[in-house]
Coordinates of C-alpha atoms in Angstrom, one line a residue:
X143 CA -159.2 -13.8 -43.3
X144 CA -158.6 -13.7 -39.5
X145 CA -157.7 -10.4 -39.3
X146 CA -160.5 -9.5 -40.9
X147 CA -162.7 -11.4 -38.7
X148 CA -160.7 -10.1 -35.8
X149 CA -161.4 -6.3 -36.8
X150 CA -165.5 -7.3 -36.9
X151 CA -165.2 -7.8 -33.0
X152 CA -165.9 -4.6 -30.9
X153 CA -165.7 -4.3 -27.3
X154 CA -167.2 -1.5 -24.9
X155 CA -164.5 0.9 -23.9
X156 CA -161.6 -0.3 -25.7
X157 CA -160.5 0.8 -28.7
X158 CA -159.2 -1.9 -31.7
X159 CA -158.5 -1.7 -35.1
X160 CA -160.4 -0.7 -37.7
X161 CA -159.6 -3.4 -40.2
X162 CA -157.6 -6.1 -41.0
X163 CA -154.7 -4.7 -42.6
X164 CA -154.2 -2.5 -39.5
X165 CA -154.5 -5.9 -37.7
X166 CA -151.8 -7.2 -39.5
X167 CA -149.5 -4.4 -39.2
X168 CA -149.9 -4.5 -35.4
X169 CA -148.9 -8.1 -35.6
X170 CA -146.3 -7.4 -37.7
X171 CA -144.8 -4.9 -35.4
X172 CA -145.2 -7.1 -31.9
X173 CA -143.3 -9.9 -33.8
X174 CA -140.3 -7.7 -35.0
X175 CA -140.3 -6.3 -31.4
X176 CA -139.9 -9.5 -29.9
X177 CA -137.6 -11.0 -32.2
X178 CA -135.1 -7.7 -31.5
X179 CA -136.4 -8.4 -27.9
X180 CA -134.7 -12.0 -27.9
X181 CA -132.1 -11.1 -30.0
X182 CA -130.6 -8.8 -27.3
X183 CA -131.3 -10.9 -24.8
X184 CA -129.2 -13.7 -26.5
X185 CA -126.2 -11.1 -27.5
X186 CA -126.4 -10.0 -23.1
X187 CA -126.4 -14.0 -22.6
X188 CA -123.7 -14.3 -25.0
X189 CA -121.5 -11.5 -23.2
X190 CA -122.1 -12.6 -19.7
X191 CA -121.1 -16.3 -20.3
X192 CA -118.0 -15.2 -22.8
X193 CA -116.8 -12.6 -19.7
X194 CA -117.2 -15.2 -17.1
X195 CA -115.3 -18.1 -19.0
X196 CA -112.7 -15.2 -19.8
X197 CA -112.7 -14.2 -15.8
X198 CA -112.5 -17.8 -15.1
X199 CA -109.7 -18.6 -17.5
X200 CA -107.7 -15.6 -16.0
X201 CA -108.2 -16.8 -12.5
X202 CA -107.0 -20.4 -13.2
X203 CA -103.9 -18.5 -15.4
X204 CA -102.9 -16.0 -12.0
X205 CA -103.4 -19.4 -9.4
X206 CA -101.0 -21.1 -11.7
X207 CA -98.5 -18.2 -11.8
X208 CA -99.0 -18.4 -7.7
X209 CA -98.4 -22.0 -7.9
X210 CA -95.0 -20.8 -9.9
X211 CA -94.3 -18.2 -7.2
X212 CA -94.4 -20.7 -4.5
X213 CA -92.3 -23.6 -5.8
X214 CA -89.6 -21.2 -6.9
X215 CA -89.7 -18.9 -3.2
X216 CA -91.1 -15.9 -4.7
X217 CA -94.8 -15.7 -3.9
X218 CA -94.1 -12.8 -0.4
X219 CA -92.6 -10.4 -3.0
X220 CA -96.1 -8.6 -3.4
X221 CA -94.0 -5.7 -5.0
X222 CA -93.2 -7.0 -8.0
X223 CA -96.5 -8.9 -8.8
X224 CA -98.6 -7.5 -11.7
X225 CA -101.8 -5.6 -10.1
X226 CA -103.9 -8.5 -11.3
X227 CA -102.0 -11.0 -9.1
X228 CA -101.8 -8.8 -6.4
X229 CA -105.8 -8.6 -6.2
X230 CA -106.4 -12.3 -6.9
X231 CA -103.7 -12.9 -4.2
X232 CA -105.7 -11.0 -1.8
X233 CA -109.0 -12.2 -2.6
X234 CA -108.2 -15.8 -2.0
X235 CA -106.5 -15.7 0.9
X236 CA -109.4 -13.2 2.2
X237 CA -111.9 -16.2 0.9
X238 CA -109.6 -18.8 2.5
X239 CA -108.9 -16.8 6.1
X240 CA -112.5 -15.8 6.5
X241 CA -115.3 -16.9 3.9
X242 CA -114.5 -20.7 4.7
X243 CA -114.1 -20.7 8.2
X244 CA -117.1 -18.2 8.5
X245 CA -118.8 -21.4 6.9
X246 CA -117.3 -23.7 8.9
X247 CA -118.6 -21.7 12.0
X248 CA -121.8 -22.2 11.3
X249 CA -121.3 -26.3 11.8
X250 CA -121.6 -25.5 15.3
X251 CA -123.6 -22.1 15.7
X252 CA -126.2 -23.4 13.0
X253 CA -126.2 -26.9 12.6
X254 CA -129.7 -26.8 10.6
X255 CA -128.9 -24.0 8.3
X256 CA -125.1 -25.8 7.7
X257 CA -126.7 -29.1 6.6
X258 CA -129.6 -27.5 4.7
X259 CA -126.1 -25.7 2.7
X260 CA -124.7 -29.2 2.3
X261 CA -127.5 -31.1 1.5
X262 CA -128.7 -27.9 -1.0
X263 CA -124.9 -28.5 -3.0
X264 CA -125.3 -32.0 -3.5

């Protein structure tokens, strides 16, 4: 058996196992801690993509009740918007005001870095 054969080997300074059963076990126990290892990993994986397509989903729904505001007159009454609104309201017109022209800026103060950017998104 190859554990057994693998229990036969010695090397100075470093202790192994005595014989192949204890092999087998330590084998045993690697492989169950890697499966639990991947099985977290794909439950983490799992959560991060299910909270950004919620995230994403409740953007779109609060740019669309903007949209709403803004055809019917109502989008400068910051009062009565829900809290979400209110922040997503204030984080795109911060990304609009200074993100993209901060971006922009950088046509003319750094030419190489802006077309590396555009040439890096396709």
């Amino acid at each position: 058996e190859l554990f057994e054969t693998l229990a036969r080997i010695e090397i100075d300074g470093v202790s192994t196992p005595a014989n192949g059963h204890v092999y087998l076990e330590l084998v045993e126990n690697v492989h169950i801690q890697l499966f639990l290892g991947m099985v977290l990993y794909f439950i983490i994986a799992w959560m991060v993509a299910k909270s950004s397509i919620d995230r994403n989903m409740l953007s779109e729904k609060l740019r669309m009740d903007w949209i709403e505001q803004l055809k019917a007159g109502t989008a400068k009454n910051l009062h009565t918007d829900p809290p979400a609104l209110r922040k997503f309201k204030r984080w795109r017109v911060h990304f609009q005001e200074q993100g993209v022209k901060e971006v922009l800026a950088w046509q003319e103060s750094q030419p190489e870095l802006f077309l590396k950017i555009c040439r890096d998104m396709g």
